[in-house]
XYZ file of C-alpha atoms in Angstrom:
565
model
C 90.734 -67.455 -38.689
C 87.277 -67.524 -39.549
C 86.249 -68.907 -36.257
C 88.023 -66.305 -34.679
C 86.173 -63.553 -36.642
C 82.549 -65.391 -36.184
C 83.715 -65.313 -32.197
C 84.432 -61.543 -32.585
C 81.374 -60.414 -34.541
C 79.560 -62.068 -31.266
C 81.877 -60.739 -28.276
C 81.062 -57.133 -30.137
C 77.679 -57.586 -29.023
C 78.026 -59.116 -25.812
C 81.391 -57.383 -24.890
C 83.975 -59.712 -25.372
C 85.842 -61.372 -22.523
C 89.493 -61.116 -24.188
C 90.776 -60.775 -27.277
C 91.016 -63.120 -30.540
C 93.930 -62.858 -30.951
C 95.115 -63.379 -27.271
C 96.386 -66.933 -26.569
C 94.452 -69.413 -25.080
C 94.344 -68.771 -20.715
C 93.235 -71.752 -19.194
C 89.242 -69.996 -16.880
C 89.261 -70.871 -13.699
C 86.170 -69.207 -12.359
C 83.193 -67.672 -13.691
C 83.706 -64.494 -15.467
C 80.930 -61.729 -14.727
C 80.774 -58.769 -16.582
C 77.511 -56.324 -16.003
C 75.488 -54.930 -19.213
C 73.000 -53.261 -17.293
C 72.572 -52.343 -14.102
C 69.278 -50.440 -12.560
C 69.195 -47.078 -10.561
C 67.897 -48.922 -7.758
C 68.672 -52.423 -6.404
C 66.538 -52.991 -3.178
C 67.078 -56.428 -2.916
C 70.149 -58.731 -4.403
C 69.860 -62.533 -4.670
C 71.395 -64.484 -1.837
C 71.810 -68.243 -1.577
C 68.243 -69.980 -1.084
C 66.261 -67.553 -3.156
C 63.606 -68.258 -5.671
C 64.544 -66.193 -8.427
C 62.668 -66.268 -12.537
C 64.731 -65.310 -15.431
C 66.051 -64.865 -18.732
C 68.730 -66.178 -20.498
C 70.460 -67.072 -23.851
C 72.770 -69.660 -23.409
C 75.722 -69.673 -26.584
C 79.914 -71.320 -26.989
C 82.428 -69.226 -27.498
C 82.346 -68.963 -31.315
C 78.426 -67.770 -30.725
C 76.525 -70.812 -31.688
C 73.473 -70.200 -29.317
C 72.638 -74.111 -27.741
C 69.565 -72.969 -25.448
C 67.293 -69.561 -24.706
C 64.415 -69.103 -22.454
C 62.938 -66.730 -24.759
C 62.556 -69.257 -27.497
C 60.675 -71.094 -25.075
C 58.280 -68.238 -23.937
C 58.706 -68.922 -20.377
C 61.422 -67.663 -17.900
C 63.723 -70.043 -15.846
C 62.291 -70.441 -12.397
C 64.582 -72.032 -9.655
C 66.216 -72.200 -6.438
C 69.527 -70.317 -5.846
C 72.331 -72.223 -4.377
C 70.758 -75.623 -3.549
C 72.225 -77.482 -7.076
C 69.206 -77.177 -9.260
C 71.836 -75.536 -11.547
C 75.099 -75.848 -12.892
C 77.649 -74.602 -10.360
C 78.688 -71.981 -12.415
C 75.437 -70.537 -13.277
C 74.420 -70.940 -9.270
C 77.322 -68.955 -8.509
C 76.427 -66.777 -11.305
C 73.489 -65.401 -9.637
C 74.308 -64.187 -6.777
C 74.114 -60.673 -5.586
C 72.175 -59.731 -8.701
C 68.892 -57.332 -8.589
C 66.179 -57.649 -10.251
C 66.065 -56.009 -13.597
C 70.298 -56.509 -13.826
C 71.349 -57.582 -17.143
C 74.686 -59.859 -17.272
C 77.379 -61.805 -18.856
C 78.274 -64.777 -17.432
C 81.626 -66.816 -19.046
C 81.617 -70.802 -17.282
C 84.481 -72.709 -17.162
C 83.947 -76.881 -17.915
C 84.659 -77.972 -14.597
C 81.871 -75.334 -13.405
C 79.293 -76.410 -16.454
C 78.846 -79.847 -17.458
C 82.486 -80.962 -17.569
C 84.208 -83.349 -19.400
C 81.368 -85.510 -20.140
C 79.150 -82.825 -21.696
C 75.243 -82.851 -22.094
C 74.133 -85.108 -24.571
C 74.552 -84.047 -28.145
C 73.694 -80.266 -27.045
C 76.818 -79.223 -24.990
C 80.346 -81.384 -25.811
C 82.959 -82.216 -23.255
C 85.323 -79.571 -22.184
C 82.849 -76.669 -23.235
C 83.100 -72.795 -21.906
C 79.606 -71.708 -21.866
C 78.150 -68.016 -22.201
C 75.274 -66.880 -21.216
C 73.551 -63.670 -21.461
C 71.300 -63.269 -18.202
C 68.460 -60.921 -17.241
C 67.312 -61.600 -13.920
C 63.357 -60.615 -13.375
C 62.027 -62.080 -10.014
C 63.376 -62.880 -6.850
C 62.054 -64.231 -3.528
C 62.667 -66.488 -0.463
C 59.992 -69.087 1.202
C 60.416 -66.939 4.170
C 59.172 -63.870 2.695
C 56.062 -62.567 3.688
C 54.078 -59.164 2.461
C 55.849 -56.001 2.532
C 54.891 -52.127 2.278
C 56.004 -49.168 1.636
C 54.022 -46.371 2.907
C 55.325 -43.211 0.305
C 52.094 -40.794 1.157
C 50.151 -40.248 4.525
C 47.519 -37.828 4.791
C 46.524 -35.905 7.869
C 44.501 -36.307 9.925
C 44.347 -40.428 9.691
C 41.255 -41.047 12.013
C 40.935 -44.387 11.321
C 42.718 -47.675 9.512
C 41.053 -50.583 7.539
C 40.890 -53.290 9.606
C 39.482 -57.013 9.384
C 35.969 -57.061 7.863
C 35.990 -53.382 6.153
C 34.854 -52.674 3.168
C 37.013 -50.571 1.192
C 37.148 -49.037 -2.214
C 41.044 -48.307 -3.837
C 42.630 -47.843 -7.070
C 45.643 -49.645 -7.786
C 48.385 -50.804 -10.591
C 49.848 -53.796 -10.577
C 52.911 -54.770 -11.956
C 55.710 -57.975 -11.702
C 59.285 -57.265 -9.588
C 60.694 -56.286 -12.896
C 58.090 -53.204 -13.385
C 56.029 -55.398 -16.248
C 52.545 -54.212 -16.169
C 49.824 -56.919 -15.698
C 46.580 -54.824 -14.537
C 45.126 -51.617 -13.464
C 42.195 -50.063 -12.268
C 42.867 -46.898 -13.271
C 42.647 -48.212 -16.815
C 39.132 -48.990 -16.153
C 38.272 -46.184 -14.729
C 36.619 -48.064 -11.339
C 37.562 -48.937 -8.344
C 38.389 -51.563 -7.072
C 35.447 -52.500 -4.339
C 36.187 -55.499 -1.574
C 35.652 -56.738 1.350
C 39.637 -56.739 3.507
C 40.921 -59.635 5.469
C 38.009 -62.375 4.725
C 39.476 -63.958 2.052
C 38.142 -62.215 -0.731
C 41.139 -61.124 -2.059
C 44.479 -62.672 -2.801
C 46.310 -63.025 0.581
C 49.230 -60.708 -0.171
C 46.595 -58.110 -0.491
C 44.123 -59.192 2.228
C 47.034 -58.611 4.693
C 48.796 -55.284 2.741
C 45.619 -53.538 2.890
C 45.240 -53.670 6.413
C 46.607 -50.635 8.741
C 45.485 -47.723 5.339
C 44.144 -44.623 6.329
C 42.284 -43.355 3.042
C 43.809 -40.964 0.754
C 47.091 -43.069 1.937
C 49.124 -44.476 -0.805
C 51.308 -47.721 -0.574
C 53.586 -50.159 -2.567
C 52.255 -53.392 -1.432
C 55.110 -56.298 -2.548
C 54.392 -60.057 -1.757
C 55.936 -63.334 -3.091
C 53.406 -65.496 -5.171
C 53.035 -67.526 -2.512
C 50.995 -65.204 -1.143
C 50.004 -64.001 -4.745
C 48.847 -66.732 -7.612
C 51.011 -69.422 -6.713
C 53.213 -71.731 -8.998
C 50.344 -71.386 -11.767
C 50.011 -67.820 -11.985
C 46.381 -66.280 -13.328
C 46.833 -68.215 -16.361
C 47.180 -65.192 -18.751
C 49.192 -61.941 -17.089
C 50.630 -63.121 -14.490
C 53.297 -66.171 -14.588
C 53.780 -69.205 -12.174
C 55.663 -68.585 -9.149
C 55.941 -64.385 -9.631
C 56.294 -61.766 -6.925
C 53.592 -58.984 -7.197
C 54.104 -55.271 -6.930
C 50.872 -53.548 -5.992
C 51.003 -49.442 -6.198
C 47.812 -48.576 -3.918
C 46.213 -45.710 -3.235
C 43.062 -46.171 -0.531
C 39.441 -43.931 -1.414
C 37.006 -44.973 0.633
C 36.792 -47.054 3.812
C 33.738 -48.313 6.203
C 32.562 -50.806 8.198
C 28.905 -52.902 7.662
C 28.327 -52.011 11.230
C 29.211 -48.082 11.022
C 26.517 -45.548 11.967
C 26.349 -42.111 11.059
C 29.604 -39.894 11.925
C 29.371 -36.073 13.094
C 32.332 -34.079 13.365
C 33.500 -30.376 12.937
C 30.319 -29.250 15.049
C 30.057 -25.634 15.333
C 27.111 -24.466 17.768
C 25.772 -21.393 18.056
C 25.741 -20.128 22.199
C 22.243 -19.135 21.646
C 20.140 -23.170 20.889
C 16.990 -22.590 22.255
C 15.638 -25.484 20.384
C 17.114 -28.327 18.565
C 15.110 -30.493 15.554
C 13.239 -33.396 15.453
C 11.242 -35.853 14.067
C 8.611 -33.598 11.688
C 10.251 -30.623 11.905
C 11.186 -28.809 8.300
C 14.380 -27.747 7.816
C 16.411 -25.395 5.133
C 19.986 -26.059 4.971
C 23.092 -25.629 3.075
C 25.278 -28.695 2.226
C 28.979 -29.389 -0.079
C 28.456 -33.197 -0.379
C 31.961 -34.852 -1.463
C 33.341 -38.729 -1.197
C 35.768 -39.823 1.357
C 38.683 -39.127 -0.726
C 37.503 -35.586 -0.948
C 36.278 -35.248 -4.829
C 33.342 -32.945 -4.770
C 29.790 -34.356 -6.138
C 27.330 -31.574 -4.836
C 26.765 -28.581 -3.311
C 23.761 -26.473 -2.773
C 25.713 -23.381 -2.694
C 26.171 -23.706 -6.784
C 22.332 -24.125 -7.135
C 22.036 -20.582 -4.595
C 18.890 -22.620 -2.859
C 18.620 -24.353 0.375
C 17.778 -27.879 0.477
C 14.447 -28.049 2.385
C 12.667 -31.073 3.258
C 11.289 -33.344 6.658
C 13.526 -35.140 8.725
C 13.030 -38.348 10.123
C 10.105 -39.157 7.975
C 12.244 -41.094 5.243
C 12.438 -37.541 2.598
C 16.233 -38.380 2.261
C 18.526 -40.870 2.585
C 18.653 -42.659 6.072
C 22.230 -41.060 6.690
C 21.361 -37.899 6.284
C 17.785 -38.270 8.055
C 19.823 -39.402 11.316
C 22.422 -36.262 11.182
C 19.696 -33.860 11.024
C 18.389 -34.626 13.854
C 19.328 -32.851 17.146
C 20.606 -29.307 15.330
C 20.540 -25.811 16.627
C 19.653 -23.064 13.883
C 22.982 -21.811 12.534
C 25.032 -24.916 13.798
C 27.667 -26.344 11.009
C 28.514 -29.773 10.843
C 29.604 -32.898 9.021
C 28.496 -36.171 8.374
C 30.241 -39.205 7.740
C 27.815 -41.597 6.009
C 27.741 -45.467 5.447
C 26.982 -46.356 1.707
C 23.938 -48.189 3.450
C 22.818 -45.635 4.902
C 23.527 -43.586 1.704
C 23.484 -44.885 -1.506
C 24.110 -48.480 -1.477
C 25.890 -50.391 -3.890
C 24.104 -48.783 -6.964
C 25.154 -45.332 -6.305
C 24.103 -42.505 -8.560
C 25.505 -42.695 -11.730
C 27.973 -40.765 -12.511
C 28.345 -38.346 -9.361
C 28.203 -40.956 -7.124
C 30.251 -44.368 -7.201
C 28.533 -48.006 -5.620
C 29.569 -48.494 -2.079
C 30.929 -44.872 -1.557
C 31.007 -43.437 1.743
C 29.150 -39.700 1.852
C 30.955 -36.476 3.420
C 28.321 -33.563 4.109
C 29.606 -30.257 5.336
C 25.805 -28.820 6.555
C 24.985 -25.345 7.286
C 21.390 -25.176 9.378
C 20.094 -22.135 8.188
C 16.117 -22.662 9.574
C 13.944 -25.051 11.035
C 10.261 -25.265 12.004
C 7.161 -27.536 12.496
C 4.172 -27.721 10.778
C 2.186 -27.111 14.255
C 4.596 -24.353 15.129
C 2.710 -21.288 16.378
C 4.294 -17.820 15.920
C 6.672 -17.021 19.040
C 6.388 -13.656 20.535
C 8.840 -12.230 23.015
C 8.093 -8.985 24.880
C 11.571 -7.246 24.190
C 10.189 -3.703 26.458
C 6.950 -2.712 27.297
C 5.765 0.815 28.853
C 5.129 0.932 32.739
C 1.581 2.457 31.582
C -0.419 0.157 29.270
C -3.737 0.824 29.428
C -4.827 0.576 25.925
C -3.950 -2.479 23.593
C -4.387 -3.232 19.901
C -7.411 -5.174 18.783
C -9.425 -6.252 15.627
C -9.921 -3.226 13.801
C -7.100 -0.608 15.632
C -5.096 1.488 13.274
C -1.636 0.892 13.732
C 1.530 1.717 13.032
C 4.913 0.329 14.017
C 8.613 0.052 13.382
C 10.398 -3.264 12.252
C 13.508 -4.696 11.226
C 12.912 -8.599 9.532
C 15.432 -10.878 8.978
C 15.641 -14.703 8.354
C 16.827 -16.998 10.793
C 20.070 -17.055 10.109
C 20.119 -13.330 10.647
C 20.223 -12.210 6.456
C 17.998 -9.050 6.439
C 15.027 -9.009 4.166
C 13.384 -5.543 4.799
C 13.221 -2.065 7.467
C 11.179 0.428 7.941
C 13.978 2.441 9.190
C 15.423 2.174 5.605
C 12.445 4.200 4.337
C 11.855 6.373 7.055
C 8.555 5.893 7.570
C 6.633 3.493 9.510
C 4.098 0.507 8.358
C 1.053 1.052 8.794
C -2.124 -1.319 8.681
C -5.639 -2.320 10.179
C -5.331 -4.979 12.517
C -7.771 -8.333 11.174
C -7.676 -6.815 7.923
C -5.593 -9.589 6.309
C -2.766 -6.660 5.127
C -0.060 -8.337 6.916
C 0.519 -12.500 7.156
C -1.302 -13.960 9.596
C 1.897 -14.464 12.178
C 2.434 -10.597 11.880
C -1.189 -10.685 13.078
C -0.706 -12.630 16.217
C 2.524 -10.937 16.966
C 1.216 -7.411 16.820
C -2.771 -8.038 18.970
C -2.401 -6.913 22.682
C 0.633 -4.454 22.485
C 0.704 -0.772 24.091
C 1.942 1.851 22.317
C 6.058 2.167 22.930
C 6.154 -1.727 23.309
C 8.877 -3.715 21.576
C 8.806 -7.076 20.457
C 10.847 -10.136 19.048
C 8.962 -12.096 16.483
C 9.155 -15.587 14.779
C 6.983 -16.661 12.082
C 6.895 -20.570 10.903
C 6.487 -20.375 6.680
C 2.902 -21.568 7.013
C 1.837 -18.401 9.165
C 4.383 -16.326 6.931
C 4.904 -16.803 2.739
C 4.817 -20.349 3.145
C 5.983 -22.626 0.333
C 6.404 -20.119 -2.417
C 7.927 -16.931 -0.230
C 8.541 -13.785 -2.110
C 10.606 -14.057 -5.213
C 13.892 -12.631 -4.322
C 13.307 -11.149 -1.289
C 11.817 -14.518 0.804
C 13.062 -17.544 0.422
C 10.347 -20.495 -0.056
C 9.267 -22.374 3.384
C 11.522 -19.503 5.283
C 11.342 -18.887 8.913
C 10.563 -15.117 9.286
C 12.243 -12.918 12.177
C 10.928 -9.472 13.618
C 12.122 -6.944 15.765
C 9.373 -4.494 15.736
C 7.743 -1.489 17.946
C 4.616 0.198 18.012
C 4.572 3.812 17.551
C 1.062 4.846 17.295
C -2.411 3.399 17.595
C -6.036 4.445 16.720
C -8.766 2.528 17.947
C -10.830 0.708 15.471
C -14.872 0.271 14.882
C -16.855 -2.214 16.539
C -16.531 -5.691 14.023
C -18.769 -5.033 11.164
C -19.378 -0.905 11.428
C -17.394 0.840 8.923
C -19.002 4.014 10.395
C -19.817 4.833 13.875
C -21.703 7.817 15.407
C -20.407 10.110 18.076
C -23.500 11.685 19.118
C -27.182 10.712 19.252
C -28.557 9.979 15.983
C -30.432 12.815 14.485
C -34.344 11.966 14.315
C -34.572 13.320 10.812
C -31.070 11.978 8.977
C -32.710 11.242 6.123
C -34.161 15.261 5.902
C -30.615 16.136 6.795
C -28.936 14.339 4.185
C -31.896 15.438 1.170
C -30.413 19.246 0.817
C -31.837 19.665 -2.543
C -35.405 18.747 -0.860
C -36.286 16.176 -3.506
C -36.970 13.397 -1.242
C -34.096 11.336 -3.172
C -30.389 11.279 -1.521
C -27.912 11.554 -4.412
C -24.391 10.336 -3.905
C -23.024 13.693 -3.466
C -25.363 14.817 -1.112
C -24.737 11.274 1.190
C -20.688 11.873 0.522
C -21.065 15.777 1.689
C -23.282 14.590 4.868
C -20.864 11.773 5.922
C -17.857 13.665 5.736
C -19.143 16.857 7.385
C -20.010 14.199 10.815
C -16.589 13.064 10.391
C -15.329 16.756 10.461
C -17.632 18.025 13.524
C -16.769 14.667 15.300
C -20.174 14.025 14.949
C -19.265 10.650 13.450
C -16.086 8.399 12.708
C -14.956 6.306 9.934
C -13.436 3.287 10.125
C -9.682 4.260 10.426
C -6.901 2.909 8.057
C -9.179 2.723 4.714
C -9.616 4.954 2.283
C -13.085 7.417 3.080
C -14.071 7.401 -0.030
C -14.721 3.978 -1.057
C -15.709 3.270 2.772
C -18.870 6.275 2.175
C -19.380 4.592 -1.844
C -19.746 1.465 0.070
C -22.471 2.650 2.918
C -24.113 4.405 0.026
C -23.924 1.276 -2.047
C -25.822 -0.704 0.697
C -28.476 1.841 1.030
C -29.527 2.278 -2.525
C -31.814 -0.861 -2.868
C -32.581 -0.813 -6.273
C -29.328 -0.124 -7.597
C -30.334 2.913 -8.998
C -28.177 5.202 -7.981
C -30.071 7.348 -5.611
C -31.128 6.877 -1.847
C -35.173 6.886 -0.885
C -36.541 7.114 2.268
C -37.996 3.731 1.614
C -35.278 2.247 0.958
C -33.122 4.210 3.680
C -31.968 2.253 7.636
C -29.890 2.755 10.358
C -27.135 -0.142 11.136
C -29.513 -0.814 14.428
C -32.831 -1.647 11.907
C -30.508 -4.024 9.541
C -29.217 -7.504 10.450
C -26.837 -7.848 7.750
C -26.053 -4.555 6.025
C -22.970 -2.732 6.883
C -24.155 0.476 6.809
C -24.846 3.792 9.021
């Protein structure tokens, strides 16, 4: 009776195969009952399988005669092929991995009537409690499961790319052995040239990045009948869960896509030439590192003379102002191996979505384009003409900086007078009155390097539309006053009203503006009178002493170097 009970106490943990009290029915066959059974059973174990697992081995009345746990080390062993007892091999069959049994052996399927040793006696019914954890066949080879494809999928790793994935790996019964995601870094190889286990060498190939895959391969194909000596067990199937980042090829060059060209490319760059652009730089997988846009600046800088990475050197090349497009580039024509830190991982392939906003070269001239010009043109501006004209400026990629219209007045300035930058200059000599014009100023004949705090950019190419409305004709270089007439014989005379043979600056003021009046005389136009008479009378007085003698008084056709009358 107290065999029976001992028997009971263990059947109520195992489930019990019949009752204690039931008499005595000669077993047959096995007796399978399940414990556990998993949501999912994609492969059972069929005859010639491999399969690893655990087990406690007990008699009827409990006593426990053998475990693999107390051992540390699962059973590993062919199915079906009499490495086992024929129970046990019988046993096995058409479970999945993870399945939990209990498995009742009659003697004539265990060890019979001669036993095993002193361990298992003649005539004994053996139980044991089996969790199966691996299986595979010699004839297996790698398998995937593809649960995520992006779109577009432009291209698949193939032999001899270089590729840069996160994974988790895991035995056929779900037990974690490693992860990259753990580490927080990729995982950065070489595919197909035996860098790599070969399960992986071959379920790598065929990935489009952002593509995620369950790679499964036996460990023939994995770390063999010795495992990795720590994680990973002799003769166990892997389980890789993959999802691909990056992917290139040593030999890839520079990829543009996505182009977007204005109809208007009168010019594209090249070698020399300065550009401003906008860029979003981001990794193959799409996870963002930069962006001029969040700065609200342009990145500016030479092209083809080594001012940025080779990559993007080469894909700025050969671009129309306003034309969008992205590069693909290379980490060796990036970054390298080193990367940048923290934005920017070893080996990672670039993505740069560019906007060309403006481009010149340092020996650019300004560009003028006759837009309409008057039938009659006989008089055009020179050095010295008072003009004033009508514009509309803009930056290349057509953002307005400034319009007369706006104010309703025109600009007005002395041409060679440096009140304008010098491209405005060239743009605006030799135009008739009426004439309009299209205008484009390179930054060094504009603001150049520094521009004009929030209104012009630094190193911008300047755009005008512009037209002349009125001219006045300028002095001869180097007169700031001209005379109509003959020159009086007796200026100085003139000029003394008070009759004290000294010219005072009132008197000289009073004089120059009353020729100006009578159209006797004529100022230089565009500058203020004043200062232009303060200046004359400035060059007369000698001495410095306030006052004009007839000494020290010339006409402009007795001096050689005074500016005068």
């Amino acid at each position: 009776m107290i065999q029976c009970l001992h028997a009971m106490l263990f059947l109520s943990v195992l489930v019990a195969f019949a009752a204690c009290d039931a008499p005595p029915v000669p077993l047959d066959d096995i007796l399978i009952e399940k414990t556990f059974v998993p949501e999912q059973c994609v492969r059972a174990v069929k005859v010639g399988d491999y399969v690893r697992y655990h087990y406690n081995g007990m008699f009827p009345d409990g006593k426990k005669f053998d475990s693999s746990y107390d051992r540390g080390s699962t059973y590993n062993v062919f199915v079906g092929k009499k490495q086992l007892i024929a129970g046990m091999d019988k046993a096995l069959v058409g479970l999945c991995v993870n399945e939990r049994v209990l498995v009742k052996i009659p003697p004539h399927l265990a060890y019979g009537k001669q036993g095993y040793g002193d361990i298992i006696p003649a005539d004994a019914i053996l139980h044991f409690d089996v969790l199966l954890l691996d299986v595979w066949n010699p004839e297996d080879g790698v398998q995937t499961n593809t649960y995520h494809t992006p779109s577009p999928c432009t291209r698949k790793v193939e032999v001899s790319d270089y590729i840069r994935y996160h994974y988790n790996g895991t035995l056929l019964d779900g037990t974690l052995f490693d992860s990259s995601h753990t580490r927080m870094r990729t995982y950065d190889t070489y595919v197909g040239i035996g860098w790599l286990i070969a399960g992986m060498d071959q379920g790598l190939l065929g990935m489009c990045v952002g593509e995620k895959r369950i790679i499964t391969m036996p460990p023939s194909l994995g770390y063999g009948e010795n495992g990795d000596g720590s994680d990973i067990p002799g003769q166990a199937s892997l389980v890789f869960d993959v999802v691909l980042l990056d992917l290139h090829n040593p030999k890839d060059g520079i990829t543009v896509t996505n182009q977007v060209v204005p109809e208007s490319c009168t010019r594209k760059t090249v070698t020399g030439d300065f550009v401003r652009y906008h860029y979003n730089g981001s990794l193959l997988d799409g996870t963002f590192f930069d962006s001029s846009y969040s700065r609200n600046h342009t990145y500016d800088t030479y092209v083809g003379k080594g001012y940025v990475i080779t990559g993007m050197d080469e894909g700025l090349i050969g671009v129309c102002v306003g034309e969008k497009r992205t590069v693909i580039i290379p980490p060796h024509l990036g970054y390298g191996e080193e990367g940048t830190g923290s934005k920017i991982p070893g080996s990672a392939v670039l993505v740069f979505d560019i906007h060309i906003i403006d481009f010149h070269n340092p020996s650019d001239n300004a560009v003028v384009t006759t837009i309409y010009k008057p039938e009659e043109c006989d008089k055009r501006t020179k050095k010295g003409d008072f003009i004033k004209y009508h514009y509309n400026a803009s930056l290349m990629d057509g953002t307005s900086i400034d319009s007369t219209h706006n104010y309703g007045k025109t600009y007005n300035i002395v041409l060679g007078a440096n009140q304008v930058v010098p491209g405005m200059e060239d743009g605006l000599m030799e135009m008739c009155v009426g004439e309009k014009r299209h205008l484009v100023i390179p930054p060094h004949l504009g603001y150049g390097e520094r521009g004009v705090t929030g209104e012009v950019p630094g190193s911008a190419v300047l755009v005008f539309d512009f037209e002349l409305v009125e001219l006045e004709e300028g002095l001869p270089e180097g007169y700031m006053f001209i005379w109509n007439d003959d020159v009086s014989p007796d200026l100085f005379t003139e000029m003394d009203t008070d009759k004290n043979a000294e010219v005072e600056p009132s008197e000289f003021t009073d004089y120059i503006m009353r020729q100006v009046k009578e159209g006797k005389g004529r100022l230089a136009p565009g500058f203020d009178p004043n200062r232009i008479i303060d200046n004359m009378f400035s060059n007369q007085d000698r001495d410095g002493d306030g006052k004009i003698t007839e000494a020290e008084f010339k006409l402009k056709a007795d001096e050689v170097t005074h500016d005068e009358l």
